[in-house]
Amino acid sequence: MADTIAITDLEGGVRLITLNRPEKKNALTGAMYDAMRAALAEADASEGIGAVVFAGQPGMFSAGNDLADFMGSAAGGFSASSALAFIRQLARTRTPMVAAIDGIAVGIGATLSLHCDLVYASPAARLRMPFVELGLVPEAASSYLLPRRVGRLKATELLLLSSPLDADEALALGLVNAVLPADMLLEQAIAQAAKLAALPRGALAASRALIRGDQAQVEAALEAEARAFDAQLRSPESQERLAAFLTRAKPAASA
């Protein structure tokens, strides 16, 4: 399981976190969440790491949660899950983060990017947040962050109707910085991360905090979502939807 997340520290103070489970479309397991959470925490504690890049495999960023793994480990509820522990770390990480999205980015694969400081996509990028159709609610403070990025009406379309976004639409909405050919995507993300890592740390941290706004509001939204997610996860409608999805798509990946 360890090699399903590859952590590589590159020259220039850049830590590359690569989702490496292509046979499951990079669907995330508890162990993968734990590895990414630790990698972010270590970056914050390190003098040598100045930026983090998230990447997937060619043609796939992440299909979201591996629902089979998630449901198997969800006896304690969402509040005790590795997924929520990672999301909390993601929201609190002080090290600048960059995402390189090629292909599918579903559920947390899409909402993760809302916490990144720079986001680059290939023409094949497809973002989708199918929480409600699974009987769940948005996570990672997306119910707070997304309306402030794209407006309430568009956010409603994306979060309630699970409408997909292609790369050009994401660019037009301001959810990605640029759309690049797939063979240039990771190179550009790493180059921009290196530029961030080379900036004066104090000025960078202070400016980043000003740009990102009220951290307490983000964390409050995240925790409110977590409570609602926990309640919905235990609900009959969600159990029915998730069971149907697992039966229809083995192994399941979404949310």
Coordinates of C-alpha atoms in Angstrom, one line a residue:
M1 CA 0.0 0.0 0.0
A2 CA 2.9 2.3 0.7
D3 CA 3.7 2.8 -3.0
T4 CA 0.1 4.0 -3.8
I5 CA 1.3 7.4 -2.7
A6 CA 4.8 8.4 -3.9
I7 CA 6.5 11.2 -2.0
T8 CA 9.5 12.8 -3.8
D9 CA 11.5 15.8 -2.6
L10 CA 12.8 17.6 -5.6
E11 CA 15.4 20.3 -6.1
G12 CA 14.2 23.8 -5.3
G13 CA 12.4 22.8 -2.1
V14 CA 9.4 21.2 -3.8
R15 CA 7.7 18.1 -2.4
L16 CA 5.8 16.1 -5.0
I17 CA 2.9 13.9 -3.8
T18 CA 1.9 11.5 -6.6
L19 CA -1.2 9.4 -6.4
N20 CA -0.1 6.1 -7.7
R21 CA -3.0 3.6 -7.9
P22 CA -3.8 3.7 -11.6
E23 CA -5.5 0.3 -11.7
K24 CA -8.2 1.9 -9.4
K25 CA -8.1 5.4 -11.1
N26 CA -6.3 6.7 -8.0
A27 CA -9.3 6.1 -5.8
L28 CA -8.2 7.0 -2.3
T29 CA -7.9 4.6 0.6
G30 CA -7.4 5.3 4.3
A31 CA -3.8 4.4 4.0
M32 CA -3.4 6.8 1.1
Y33 CA -5.0 9.6 3.1
D34 CA -2.7 8.9 6.0
A35 CA 0.4 9.1 3.8
M36 CA -0.7 12.4 2.3
R37 CA -1.6 13.9 5.7
A38 CA 1.8 13.0 7.0
A39 CA 3.5 14.4 3.9
L40 CA 1.8 17.7 4.4
A41 CA 2.5 17.9 8.1
E42 CA 6.2 17.1 7.4
A43 CA 6.3 19.8 4.8
D44 CA 5.0 22.4 7.3
A45 CA 7.6 21.2 9.9
S46 CA 10.5 21.3 7.4
E47 CA 12.8 24.2 6.7
G48 CA 13.8 22.6 3.4
I49 CA 10.3 22.2 1.8
G50 CA 8.8 25.4 0.4
A51 CA 5.9 24.1 -1.7
V52 CA 4.0 20.9 -2.4
V53 CA 2.6 19.6 -5.7
F54 CA -0.2 17.1 -6.0
A55 CA -0.3 15.0 -9.1
G56 CA -1.9 11.8 -10.4
Q57 CA -1.2 9.5 -13.3
P58 CA -1.4 10.3 -17.0
G59 CA -5.1 10.7 -17.7
M60 CA -6.3 10.4 -14.1
F61 CA -5.9 12.7 -11.1
S62 CA -8.3 10.8 -8.7
A63 CA -11.6 9.1 -8.8
G64 CA -12.2 10.3 -5.2
N65 CA -12.8 7.9 -2.3
D66 CA -12.5 4.2 -2.8
L67 CA -16.0 3.6 -1.4
A68 CA -15.4 0.0 -0.7
D69 CA -12.4 0.8 1.5
F70 CA -14.2 3.8 3.0
M71 CA -17.4 1.9 3.9
G72 CA -15.3 -1.0 5.3
S73 CA -13.5 1.4 7.7
A74 CA -16.4 3.8 8.4
A75 CA -17.7 1.9 11.5
G76 CA -16.5 4.8 13.6
G77 CA -18.2 7.3 11.3
F78 CA -16.7 10.1 9.1
S79 CA -15.5 12.0 12.2
A80 CA -13.0 9.2 13.0
S81 CA -11.9 8.6 9.4
S82 CA -8.5 9.1 7.8
A83 CA -10.3 11.1 5.1
L84 CA -11.4 13.8 7.6
A85 CA -7.9 13.8 9.2
F86 CA -6.4 14.5 5.8
I87 CA -9.0 17.2 5.0
R88 CA -8.3 19.0 8.3
Q89 CA -4.6 18.9 7.5
L90 CA -5.2 20.1 4.0
A91 CA -7.1 23.1 5.2
R92 CA -4.5 24.0 7.8
T93 CA -1.3 23.4 5.8
R94 CA 0.8 26.5 5.7
T95 CA 3.1 25.4 2.9
P96 CA 1.9 26.6 -0.5
M97 CA 0.2 23.8 -2.5
V98 CA -0.1 23.3 -6.3
A99 CA -2.3 20.8 -8.1
A100 CA -1.6 19.3 -11.6
I101 CA -4.9 17.8 -12.7
D102 CA -5.0 15.5 -15.7
G103 CA -8.2 13.6 -16.4
I104 CA -10.8 12.7 -13.8
A105 CA -10.9 14.6 -10.5
V106 CA -14.0 13.4 -8.6
G107 CA -15.2 14.2 -5.1
I108 CA -12.1 14.9 -2.9
G109 CA -10.1 14.8 -6.2
A110 CA -11.9 18.0 -7.1
T111 CA -12.4 19.7 -3.7
L112 CA -8.7 19.2 -2.8
S113 CA -7.9 21.7 -5.5
L114 CA -9.9 24.4 -3.7
H115 CA -7.2 24.5 -1.0
C116 CA -4.4 24.8 -3.5
D117 CA -2.7 28.1 -4.2
L118 CA -2.2 27.3 -7.9
V119 CA -4.0 24.8 -10.0
Y120 CA -3.1 23.6 -13.5
A121 CA -5.1 21.3 -15.7
S122 CA -4.7 19.4 -18.9
P123 CA -7.4 19.5 -21.7
A124 CA -8.6 16.1 -20.4
A125 CA -9.4 17.3 -16.9
R126 CA -12.9 16.6 -15.7
L127 CA -14.0 17.8 -12.3
R128 CA -17.1 16.4 -10.6
M129 CA -18.5 16.5 -7.0
P130 CA -21.2 13.8 -6.7
F131 CA -21.8 14.0 -3.0
V132 CA -25.6 14.6 -2.9
E133 CA -26.4 11.9 -5.4
L134 CA -24.7 9.4 -3.0
G135 CA -26.9 10.7 -0.2
L136 CA -24.0 12.6 1.3
V137 CA -23.0 16.3 1.6
P138 CA -20.0 18.3 0.3
E139 CA -16.7 18.1 2.2
A140 CA -13.4 19.9 2.5
A141 CA -15.2 23.2 3.1
S142 CA -16.3 23.1 -0.5
S143 CA -19.8 24.4 0.5
Y144 CA -18.1 27.5 1.8
L145 CA -15.2 27.9 -0.7
L146 CA -16.9 27.1 -4.0
P147 CA -19.8 29.7 -3.8
R148 CA -17.1 32.4 -3.1
R149 CA -15.2 31.3 -6.2
V150 CA -18.0 30.8 -8.7
G151 CA -21.1 32.3 -7.2
R152 CA -24.0 30.6 -5.3
L153 CA -26.0 29.6 -8.4
K154 CA -23.1 27.9 -10.2
A155 CA -21.9 26.3 -6.9
T156 CA -25.4 24.9 -6.4
E157 CA -25.3 23.4 -9.9
L158 CA -21.9 21.8 -9.2
L159 CA -22.6 20.6 -5.7
L160 CA -26.3 19.6 -5.8
L161 CA -26.6 18.4 -9.4
S162 CA -23.1 17.1 -9.6
S163 CA -22.6 18.8 -12.9
P164 CA -19.2 18.0 -14.5
L165 CA -16.7 20.7 -15.4
D166 CA -14.3 20.3 -18.2
A167 CA -10.9 22.1 -18.3
D168 CA -12.0 25.1 -20.3
E169 CA -15.1 25.6 -18.0
A170 CA -12.9 25.4 -14.9
L171 CA -10.6 28.0 -16.4
A172 CA -13.4 30.3 -17.2
L173 CA -14.7 30.0 -13.7
G174 CA -11.3 30.8 -12.1
L175 CA -10.9 27.3 -10.7
V176 CA -7.6 26.7 -12.6
N177 CA -4.8 29.0 -13.5
A178 CA -4.1 27.6 -17.0
V179 CA -4.9 24.7 -19.3
L180 CA -1.7 23.1 -20.6
P181 CA -0.9 20.1 -22.8
A182 CA -0.7 16.9 -20.7
D183 CA 3.0 16.5 -21.4
M184 CA 3.8 20.0 -20.0
L185 CA 1.4 19.9 -17.1
L186 CA 3.6 18.5 -14.3
E187 CA 6.6 20.4 -15.4
Q188 CA 4.7 23.7 -15.2
A189 CA 3.2 22.8 -11.8
I190 CA 6.7 21.9 -10.4
A191 CA 8.3 25.1 -11.9
Q192 CA 5.6 27.3 -10.4
A193 CA 5.9 25.5 -7.0
A194 CA 9.7 26.1 -7.1
K195 CA 9.1 29.8 -7.7
L196 CA 6.9 29.9 -4.6
A197 CA 9.5 28.0 -2.6
A198 CA 12.2 30.5 -3.6
L199 CA 10.2 33.5 -2.2
P200 CA 11.0 35.0 1.2
R201 CA 9.2 32.7 3.7
G202 CA 7.8 35.3 6.0
A203 CA 6.4 37.5 3.3
L204 CA 5.1 34.5 1.5
A205 CA 3.3 33.2 4.5
A206 CA 1.8 36.6 5.5
S207 CA 0.7 37.3 1.9
R208 CA -0.8 33.8 1.5
A209 CA -2.8 34.2 4.7
L210 CA -4.1 37.6 3.5
I211 CA -5.1 36.2 0.1
R212 CA -6.8 33.1 1.6
G213 CA -8.9 35.1 4.0
D214 CA -10.6 34.0 7.2
Q215 CA -9.1 30.6 8.2
A216 CA -11.5 30.3 11.1
Q217 CA -14.5 30.5 8.7
V218 CA -13.0 27.8 6.5
E219 CA -12.4 25.5 9.4
A220 CA -15.9 26.2 10.8
A221 CA -17.4 25.2 7.5
L222 CA -15.3 22.1 7.3
E223 CA -16.4 21.0 10.7
A224 CA -20.1 21.7 10.0
E225 CA -19.8 19.7 6.8
A226 CA -18.1 16.9 8.8
R227 CA -21.0 16.7 11.2
A228 CA -23.6 16.7 8.4
F229 CA -21.6 14.1 6.5
D230 CA -21.4 11.9 9.5
A231 CA -25.2 12.1 10.0
Q232 CA -25.9 11.5 6.3
L233 CA -23.5 8.6 6.2
R234 CA -25.6 6.8 8.8
S235 CA -28.9 7.6 7.1
P236 CA -30.9 4.9 5.3
E237 CA -30.9 6.9 2.1
S238 CA -27.1 7.2 2.0
Q239 CA -26.7 3.5 2.9
E240 CA -29.0 2.6 0.1
R241 CA -27.3 4.8 -2.5
L242 CA -23.8 3.7 -1.5
A243 CA -24.8 0.0 -1.5
A244 CA -26.3 0.4 -5.0
F245 CA -23.2 2.2 -6.2
L246 CA -20.9 -0.5 -4.8
T247 CA -23.0 -3.2 -6.5
R248 CA -23.0 -1.4 -9.8
A249 CA -19.3 -0.4 -9.9
K250 CA -16.7 -2.7 -8.3
P251 CA -14.5 -1.5 -6.8
A252 CA -16.4 1.8 -6.2
A253 CA -14.7 5.1 -6.4
S254 CA -16.4 8.5 -5.9
A255 CA -17.2 11.1 -3.3

